[in-house]
Short mmCIF file of C-alpha atoms in Angstrom, two decimals:
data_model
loop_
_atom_site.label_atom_id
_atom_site.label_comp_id
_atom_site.label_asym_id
_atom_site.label_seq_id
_atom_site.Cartn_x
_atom_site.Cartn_y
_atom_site.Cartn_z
CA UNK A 227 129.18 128.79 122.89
CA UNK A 228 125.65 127.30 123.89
CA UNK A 229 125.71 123.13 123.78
CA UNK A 230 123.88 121.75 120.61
CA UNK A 231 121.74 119.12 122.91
CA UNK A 232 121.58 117.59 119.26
CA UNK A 233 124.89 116.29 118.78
CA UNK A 234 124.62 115.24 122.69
CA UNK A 235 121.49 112.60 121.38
CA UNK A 236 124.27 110.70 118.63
CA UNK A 237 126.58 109.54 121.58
CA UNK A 238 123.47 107.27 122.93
CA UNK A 239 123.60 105.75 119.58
CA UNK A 240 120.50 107.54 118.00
CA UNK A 241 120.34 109.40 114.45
CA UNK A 242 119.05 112.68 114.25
CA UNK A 243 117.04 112.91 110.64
CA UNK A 244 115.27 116.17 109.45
CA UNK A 245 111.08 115.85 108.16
CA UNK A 246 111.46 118.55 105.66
CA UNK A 247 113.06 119.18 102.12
CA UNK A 248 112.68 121.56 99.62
CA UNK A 249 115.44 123.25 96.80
CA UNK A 250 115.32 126.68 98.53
CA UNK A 251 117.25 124.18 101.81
CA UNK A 252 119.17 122.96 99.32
CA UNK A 253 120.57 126.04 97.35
CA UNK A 254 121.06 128.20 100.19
CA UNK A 255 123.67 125.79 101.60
CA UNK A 256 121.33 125.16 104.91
CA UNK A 257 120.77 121.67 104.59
CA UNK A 258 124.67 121.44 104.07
CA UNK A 259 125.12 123.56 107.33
CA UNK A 260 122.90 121.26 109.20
CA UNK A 261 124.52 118.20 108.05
CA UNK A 262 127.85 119.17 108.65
CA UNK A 263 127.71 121.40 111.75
CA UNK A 264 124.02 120.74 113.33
CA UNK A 265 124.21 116.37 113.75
CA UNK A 266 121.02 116.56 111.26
CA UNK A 267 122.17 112.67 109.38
CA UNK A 268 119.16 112.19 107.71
CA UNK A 269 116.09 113.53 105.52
CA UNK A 270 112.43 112.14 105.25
CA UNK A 271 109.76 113.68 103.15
CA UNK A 272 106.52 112.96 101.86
CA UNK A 273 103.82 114.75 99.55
CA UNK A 274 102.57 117.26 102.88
CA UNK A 275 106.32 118.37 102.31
CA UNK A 276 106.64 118.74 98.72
CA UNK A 277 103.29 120.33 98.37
CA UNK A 278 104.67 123.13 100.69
CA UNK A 279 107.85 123.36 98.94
CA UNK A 280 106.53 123.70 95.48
CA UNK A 281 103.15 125.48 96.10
CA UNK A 282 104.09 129.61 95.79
CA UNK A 283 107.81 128.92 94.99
CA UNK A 284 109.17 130.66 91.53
CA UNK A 285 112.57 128.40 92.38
CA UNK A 286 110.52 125.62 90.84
CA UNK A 287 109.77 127.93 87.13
CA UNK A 288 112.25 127.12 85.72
CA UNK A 289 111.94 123.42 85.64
CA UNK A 290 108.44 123.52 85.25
CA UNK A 291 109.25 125.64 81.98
CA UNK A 292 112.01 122.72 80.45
CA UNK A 293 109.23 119.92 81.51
CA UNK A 294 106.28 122.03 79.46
CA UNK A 295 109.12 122.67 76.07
CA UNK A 296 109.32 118.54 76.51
CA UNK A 297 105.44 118.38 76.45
CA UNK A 298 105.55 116.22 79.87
CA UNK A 299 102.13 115.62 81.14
CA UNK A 300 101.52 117.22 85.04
CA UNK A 301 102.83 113.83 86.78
CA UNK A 302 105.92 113.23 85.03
CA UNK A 303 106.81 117.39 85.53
CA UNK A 304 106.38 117.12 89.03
CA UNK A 305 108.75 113.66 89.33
CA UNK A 306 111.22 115.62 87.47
CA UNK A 307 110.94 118.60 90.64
CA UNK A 308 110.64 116.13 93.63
CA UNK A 309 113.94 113.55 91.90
CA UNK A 310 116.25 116.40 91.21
CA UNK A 311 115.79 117.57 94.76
CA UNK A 312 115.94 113.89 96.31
CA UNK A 313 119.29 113.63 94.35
CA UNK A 314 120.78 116.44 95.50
CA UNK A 315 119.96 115.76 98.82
CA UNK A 316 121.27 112.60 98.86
CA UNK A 317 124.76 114.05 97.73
CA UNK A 318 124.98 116.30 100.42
CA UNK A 319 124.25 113.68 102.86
CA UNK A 320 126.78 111.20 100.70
CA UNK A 321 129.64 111.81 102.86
CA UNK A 322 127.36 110.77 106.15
CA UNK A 323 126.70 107.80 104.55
CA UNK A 324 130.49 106.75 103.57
CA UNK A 325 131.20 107.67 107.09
CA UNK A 326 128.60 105.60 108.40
CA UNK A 327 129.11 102.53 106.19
CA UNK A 328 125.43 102.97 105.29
CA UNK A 329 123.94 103.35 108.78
CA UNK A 330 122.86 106.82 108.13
CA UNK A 331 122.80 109.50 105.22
CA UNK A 332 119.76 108.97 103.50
CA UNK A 333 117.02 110.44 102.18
CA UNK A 334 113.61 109.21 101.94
CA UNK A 335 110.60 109.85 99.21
CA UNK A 336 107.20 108.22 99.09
CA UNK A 337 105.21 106.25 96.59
CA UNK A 338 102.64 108.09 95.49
CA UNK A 339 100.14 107.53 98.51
CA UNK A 340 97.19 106.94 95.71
CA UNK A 341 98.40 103.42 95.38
CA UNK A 342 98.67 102.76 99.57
CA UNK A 343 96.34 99.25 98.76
CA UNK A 344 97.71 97.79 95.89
CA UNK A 345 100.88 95.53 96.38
CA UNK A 346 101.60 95.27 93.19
CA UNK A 347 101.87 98.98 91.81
CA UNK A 348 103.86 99.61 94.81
CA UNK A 349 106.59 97.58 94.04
CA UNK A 350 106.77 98.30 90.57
CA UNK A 351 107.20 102.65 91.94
CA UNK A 352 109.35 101.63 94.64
CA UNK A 353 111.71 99.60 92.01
CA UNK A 354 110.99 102.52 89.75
CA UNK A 355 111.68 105.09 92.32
CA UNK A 356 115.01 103.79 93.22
CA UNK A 357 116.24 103.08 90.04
CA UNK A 358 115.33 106.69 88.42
CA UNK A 359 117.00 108.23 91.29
CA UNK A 360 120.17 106.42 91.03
CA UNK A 361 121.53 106.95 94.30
CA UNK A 362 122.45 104.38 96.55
CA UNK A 363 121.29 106.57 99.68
CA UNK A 364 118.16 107.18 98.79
CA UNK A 365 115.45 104.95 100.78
CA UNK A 366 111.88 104.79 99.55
CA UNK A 367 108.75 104.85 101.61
CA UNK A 368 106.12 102.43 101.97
CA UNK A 369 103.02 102.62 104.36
CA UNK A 370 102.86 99.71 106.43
CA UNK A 371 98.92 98.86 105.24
CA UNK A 372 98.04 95.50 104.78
CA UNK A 373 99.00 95.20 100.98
CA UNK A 374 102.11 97.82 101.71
CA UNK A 375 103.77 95.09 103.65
CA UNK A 376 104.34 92.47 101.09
CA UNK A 377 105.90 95.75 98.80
CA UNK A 378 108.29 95.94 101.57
CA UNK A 379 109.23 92.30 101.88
CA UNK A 380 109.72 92.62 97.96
CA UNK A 381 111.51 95.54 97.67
CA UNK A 382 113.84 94.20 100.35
CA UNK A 383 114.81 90.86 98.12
CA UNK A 384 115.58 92.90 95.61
CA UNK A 385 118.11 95.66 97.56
CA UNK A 386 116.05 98.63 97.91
CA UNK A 387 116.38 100.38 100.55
CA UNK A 388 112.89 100.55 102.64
CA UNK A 389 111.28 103.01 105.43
CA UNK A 390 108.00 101.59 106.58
CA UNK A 391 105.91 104.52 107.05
CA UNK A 392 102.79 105.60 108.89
CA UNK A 393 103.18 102.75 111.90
CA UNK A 394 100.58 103.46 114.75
CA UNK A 395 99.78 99.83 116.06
CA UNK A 396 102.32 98.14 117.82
CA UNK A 397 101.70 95.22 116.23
CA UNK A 398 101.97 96.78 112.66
CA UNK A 399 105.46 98.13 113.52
CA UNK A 400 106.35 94.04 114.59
CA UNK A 401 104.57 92.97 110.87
CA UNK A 402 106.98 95.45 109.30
CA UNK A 403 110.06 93.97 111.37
CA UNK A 404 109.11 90.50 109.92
CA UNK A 405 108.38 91.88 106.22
CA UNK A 406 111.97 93.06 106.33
CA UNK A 407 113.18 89.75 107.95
CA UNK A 408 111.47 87.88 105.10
CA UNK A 409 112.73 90.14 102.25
CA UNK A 410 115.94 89.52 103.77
CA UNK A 411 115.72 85.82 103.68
CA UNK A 412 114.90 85.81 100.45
CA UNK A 413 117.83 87.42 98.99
CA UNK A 414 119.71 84.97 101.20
CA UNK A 415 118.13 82.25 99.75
CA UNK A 416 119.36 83.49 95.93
CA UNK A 417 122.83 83.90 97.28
CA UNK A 418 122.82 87.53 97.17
CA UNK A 419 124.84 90.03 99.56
CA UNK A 420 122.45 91.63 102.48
CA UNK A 421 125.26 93.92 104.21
CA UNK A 422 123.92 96.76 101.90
CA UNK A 423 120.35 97.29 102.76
CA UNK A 424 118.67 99.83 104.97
CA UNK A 425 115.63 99.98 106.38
CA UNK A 426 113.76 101.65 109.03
CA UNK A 427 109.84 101.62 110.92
CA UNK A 428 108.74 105.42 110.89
CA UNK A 429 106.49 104.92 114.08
CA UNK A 430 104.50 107.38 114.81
CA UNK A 431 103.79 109.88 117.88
CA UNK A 432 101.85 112.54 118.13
CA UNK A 433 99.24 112.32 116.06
CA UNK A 434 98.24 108.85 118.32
CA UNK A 435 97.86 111.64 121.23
CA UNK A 436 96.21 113.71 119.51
CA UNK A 437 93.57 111.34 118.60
CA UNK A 438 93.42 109.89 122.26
CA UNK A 439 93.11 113.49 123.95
CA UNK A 440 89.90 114.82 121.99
CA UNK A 441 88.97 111.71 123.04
CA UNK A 442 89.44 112.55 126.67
CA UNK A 443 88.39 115.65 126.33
CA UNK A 444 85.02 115.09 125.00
CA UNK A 445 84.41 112.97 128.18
CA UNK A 446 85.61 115.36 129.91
CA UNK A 447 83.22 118.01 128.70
CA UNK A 448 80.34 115.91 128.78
CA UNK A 449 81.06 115.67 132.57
CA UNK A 450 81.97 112.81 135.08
CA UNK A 451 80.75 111.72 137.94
CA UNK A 452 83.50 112.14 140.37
CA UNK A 453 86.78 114.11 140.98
CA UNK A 454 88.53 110.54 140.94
CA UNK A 455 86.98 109.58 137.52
CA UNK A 456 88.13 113.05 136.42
CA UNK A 457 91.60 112.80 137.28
CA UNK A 458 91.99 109.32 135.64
CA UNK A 459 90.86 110.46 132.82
CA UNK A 460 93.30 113.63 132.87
CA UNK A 461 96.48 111.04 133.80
CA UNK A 462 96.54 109.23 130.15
CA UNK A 463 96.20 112.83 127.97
CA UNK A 464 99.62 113.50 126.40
CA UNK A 465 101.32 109.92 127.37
CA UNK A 466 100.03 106.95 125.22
CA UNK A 467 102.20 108.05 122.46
CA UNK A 468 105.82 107.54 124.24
CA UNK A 469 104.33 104.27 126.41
CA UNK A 470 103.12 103.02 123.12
CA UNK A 471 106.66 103.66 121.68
CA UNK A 472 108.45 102.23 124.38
CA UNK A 473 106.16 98.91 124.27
CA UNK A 474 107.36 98.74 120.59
CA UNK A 475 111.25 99.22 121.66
CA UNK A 476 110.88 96.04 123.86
CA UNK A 477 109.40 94.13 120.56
CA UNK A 478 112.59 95.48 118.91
CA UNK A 479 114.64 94.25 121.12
CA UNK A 480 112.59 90.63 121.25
CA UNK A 481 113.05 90.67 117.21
CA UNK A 482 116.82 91.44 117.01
CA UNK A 483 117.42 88.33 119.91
CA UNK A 484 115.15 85.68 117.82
CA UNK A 485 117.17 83.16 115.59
CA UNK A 486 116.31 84.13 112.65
CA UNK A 487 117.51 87.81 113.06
CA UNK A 488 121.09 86.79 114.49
CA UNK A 489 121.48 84.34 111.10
CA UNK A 490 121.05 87.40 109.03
CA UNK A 491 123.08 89.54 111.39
CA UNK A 492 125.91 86.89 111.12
CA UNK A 493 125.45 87.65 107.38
CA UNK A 494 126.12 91.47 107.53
CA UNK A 495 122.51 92.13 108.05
CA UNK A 496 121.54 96.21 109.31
CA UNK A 497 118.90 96.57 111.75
CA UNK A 498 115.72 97.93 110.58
CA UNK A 499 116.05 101.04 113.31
CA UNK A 500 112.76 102.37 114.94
CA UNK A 501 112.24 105.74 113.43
CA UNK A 502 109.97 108.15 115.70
CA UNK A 503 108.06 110.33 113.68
CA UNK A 504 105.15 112.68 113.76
CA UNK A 505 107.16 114.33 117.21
CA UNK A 506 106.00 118.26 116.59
CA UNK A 507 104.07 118.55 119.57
CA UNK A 508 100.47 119.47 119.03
CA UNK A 509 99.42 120.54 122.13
CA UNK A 510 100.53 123.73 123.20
CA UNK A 511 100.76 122.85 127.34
CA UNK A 512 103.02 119.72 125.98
CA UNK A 513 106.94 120.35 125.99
CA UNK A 514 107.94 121.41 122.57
CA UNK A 515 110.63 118.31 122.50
CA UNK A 516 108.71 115.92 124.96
CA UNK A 517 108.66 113.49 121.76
CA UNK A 518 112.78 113.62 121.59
CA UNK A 519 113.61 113.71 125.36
CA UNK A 520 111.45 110.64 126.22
CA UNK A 521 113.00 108.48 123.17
CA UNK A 522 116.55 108.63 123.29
CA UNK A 523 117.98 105.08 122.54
CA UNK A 524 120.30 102.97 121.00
CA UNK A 525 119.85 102.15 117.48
CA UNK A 526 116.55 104.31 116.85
CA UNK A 527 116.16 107.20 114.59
CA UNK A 528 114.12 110.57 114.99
CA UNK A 529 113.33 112.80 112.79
CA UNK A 530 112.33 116.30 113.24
CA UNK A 531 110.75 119.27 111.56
CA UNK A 532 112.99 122.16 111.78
CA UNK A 533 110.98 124.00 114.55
CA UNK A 534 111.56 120.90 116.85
CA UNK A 535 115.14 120.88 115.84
CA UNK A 536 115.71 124.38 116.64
CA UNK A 537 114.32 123.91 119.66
CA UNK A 538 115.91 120.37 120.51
CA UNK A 539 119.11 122.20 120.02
CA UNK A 540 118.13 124.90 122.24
CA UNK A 541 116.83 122.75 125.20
CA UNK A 542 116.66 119.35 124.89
CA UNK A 543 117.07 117.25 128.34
CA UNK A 544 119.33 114.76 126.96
CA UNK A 545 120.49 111.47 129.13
CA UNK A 546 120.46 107.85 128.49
CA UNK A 547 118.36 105.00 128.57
CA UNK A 548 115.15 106.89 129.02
CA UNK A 549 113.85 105.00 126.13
CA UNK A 550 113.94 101.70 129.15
CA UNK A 551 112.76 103.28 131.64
CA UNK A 552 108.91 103.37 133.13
CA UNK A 553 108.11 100.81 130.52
CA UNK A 554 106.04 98.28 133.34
CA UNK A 555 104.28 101.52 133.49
CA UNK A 556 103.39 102.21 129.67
CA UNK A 557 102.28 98.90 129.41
CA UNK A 558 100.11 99.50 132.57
CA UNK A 559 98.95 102.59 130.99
CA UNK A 560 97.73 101.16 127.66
CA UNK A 561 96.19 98.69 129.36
CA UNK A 562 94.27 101.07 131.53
CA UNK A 563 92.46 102.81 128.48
CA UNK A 564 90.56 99.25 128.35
CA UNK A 565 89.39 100.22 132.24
CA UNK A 566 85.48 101.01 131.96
CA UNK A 567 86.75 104.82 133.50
CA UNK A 568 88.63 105.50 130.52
CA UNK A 569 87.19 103.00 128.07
CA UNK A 570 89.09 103.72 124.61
CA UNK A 571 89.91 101.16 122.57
CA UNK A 572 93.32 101.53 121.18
CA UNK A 573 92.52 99.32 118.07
CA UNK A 574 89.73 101.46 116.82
CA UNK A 575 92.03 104.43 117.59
CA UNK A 576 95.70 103.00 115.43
CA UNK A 577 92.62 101.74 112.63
CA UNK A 578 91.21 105.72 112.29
CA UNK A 579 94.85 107.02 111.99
CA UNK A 580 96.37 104.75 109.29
CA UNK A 581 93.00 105.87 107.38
CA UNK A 582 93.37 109.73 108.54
CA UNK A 583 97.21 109.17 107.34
CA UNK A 584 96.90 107.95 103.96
CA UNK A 585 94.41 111.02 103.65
CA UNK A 586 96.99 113.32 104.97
CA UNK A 587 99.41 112.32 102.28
CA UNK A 588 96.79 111.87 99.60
CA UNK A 589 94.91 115.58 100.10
CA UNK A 590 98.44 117.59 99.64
CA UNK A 591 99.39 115.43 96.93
CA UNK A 592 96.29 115.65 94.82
CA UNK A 593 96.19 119.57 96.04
CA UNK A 594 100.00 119.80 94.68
CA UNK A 595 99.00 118.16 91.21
CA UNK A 596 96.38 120.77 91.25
CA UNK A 597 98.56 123.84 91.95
CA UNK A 598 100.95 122.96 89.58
CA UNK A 599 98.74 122.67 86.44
CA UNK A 600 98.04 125.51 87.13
CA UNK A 601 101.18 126.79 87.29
CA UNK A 602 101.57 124.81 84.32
CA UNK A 603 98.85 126.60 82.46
CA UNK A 604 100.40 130.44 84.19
CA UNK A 605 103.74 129.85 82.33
CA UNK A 606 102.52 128.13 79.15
CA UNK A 607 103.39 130.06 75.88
CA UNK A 608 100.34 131.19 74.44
#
């Protein structure tokens, strides 16, 4: 029987989470199957996920057809879809998360991504959220914008379970560190038990590469002046993403050795694991699993759509530490993009893709409330 190069990954102490969820995974017994049998330990989804699910899919009907004989409005039909899914994911992956005491085993759903700048209706969903739910493994996501991270440090105090999504900038994944530090130390403060709460930092990968090739590539096509400028140029494309990540690893690891992180540990406190995410590869010359092979380490998480897990399963390279190694080089490599050869600033780039991936989320979400009133309207009585 061929090696599943996915349970290989768990013995260097990193999860294996799935980036995709829907009710057909659920009734067919697949997500089961991957759970028990594939090393999958996790689920994340956001609104590009449940748009897919729901959009075309008559397993949805007959839902939609109790929420319109209870005269729910649009909104509060689609809740009722995405929770009863969350829910029963989370009790398949119940059993990972007794096994785990908590490390693993949960599922993650977004805030609606309308509300990604305002504090204050964020924690009131993500309270909301967890509570409706009603499962202790479910984590809720919050981007890690400006007035997202405050939600987080909130949400934290009061024992909900937190992943900090759509983390480009290194320095946004160490604010989100903090916010969970903070949130932390204020439960301490009340005298309330921390040995309960999870949280992780969905860092993202490919889509920073992405970003950073065109870039490249327009140069590229607009011609340089030597073969030397030209091959500098061609040494970056496809390898900002994992330097970037490893660079973030090492601020991980700086974190979890400060004072203040080895009070809370002392008090039963989880680490908030780096989660890579965003690790399809786009670019078709790229390894299909270059995003999992590079960033195998201890106490990180990566989740995958199924395509990359099928194919992570198949032929993943899988050894350990690779996470620490080369990293004098990614740091040498971010810093060359400030070189006047290259000449990209990095901060302008991690700036355009928190933008680009609120709109991501927000554009299937609106396009899903849109579908389904008019699904709505298709299997109204008349």
């Amino acid at each position: 029987m061929a090696t599943n190069h996915l349970l290989e990954i768990k013995q260097y102490g990193q999860s294996i989470w799935m980036d995709n969820l829907s009710r057909d995974i659920i009734q067919s017994g697949e997500l089961e199957n991957l759970v028990k049998n594939q090393g999958i330990s996790g689920i994340t989804s956001n609104p590009a996920i449940f748009e897919k699910a729901i959009t075309g899919n008559a397993i949805y009907d007959a839902d939609i057809e109790a929420g319109i004989r209870e005269g729910l409005p649009t909104y509060e039909i689609y809740e009722s879809l995405i929770f009863a899914d969350i829910r029963n994911a989370c009790d398949i992956l119940r059993p990972v998360y007794d096994a785990t005491n908590g490390l693993d085993g949960y599922v993650s759903i977004e805030v609606p991504p309308t509300i990604a700048h305002d504090t204050q209706a964020t924690i009131a969903e993500a309270r909301r959220y967890f509570q409706e739910i009603g499962r202790e493994n479910v984590m809720i996501k919050i981007p890690g914008t400006k007035a997202g991270l405050p939600a987080v440090e909130q949400a934290i105090a009061e024992g909900i379970n937190i992943n900090v999504t759509l983390l480009f900038a290194v320095q946004s994944y160490i604010n989100a560190a903090w916010a969970y530090i903070r949130g932390l130390e204020k439960r301490v403060s009340e005298g309330r038990d921390i040995s309960q709460i999870a949280s992780v930092a969905s860092f993202f990968l490919s889509r920073i590469d992405s970003n950073i090739d065109a870039k490249i590539d327009a140069k590229l096509q607009r011609g340089v002046d030597d073969i030397n400028h030209e091959a500098v140029l061609r040494a970056v494309r496809g390898k900002i993403a994992i330097a970037n990540a490893k660079i973030a690893y090492q601020e991980y690891k700086k974190i979890t050795s400060t004072d203040a992180w080895q009070a809370l540990a002392a008090k039963g406190a989880k680490v908030q694991r780096l989660l890579w995410a965003s690790t399809s590869t786009k670019d078709p010359s790229y390894s299909d699993v270059m995003y999992v092979n590079e960033l195998i380490g201890k106490d990180t998480v990566n989740t995958l759509p199924p395509a990359t897990i099928k194919a992570c399963a198949d032929h993943c390279n899988v050894s350990d530490h690779r996470l620490e190694t080369g990293v004098d080089e990614a740091y040498h490599l971010l810093e060359s993009l400030k070189t006047p050869d290259i000449n990209i600033d990095i901060n302008t780039v991690m700036d355009e893709l928190l933008v680009e991936g609120i709109d991501k989320f927000v554009q299937p979400f609106q396009s899903l409330m849109n579908s389904l009133e008019g699904k709505i309207k298709l299997l109204s009585p008349v």
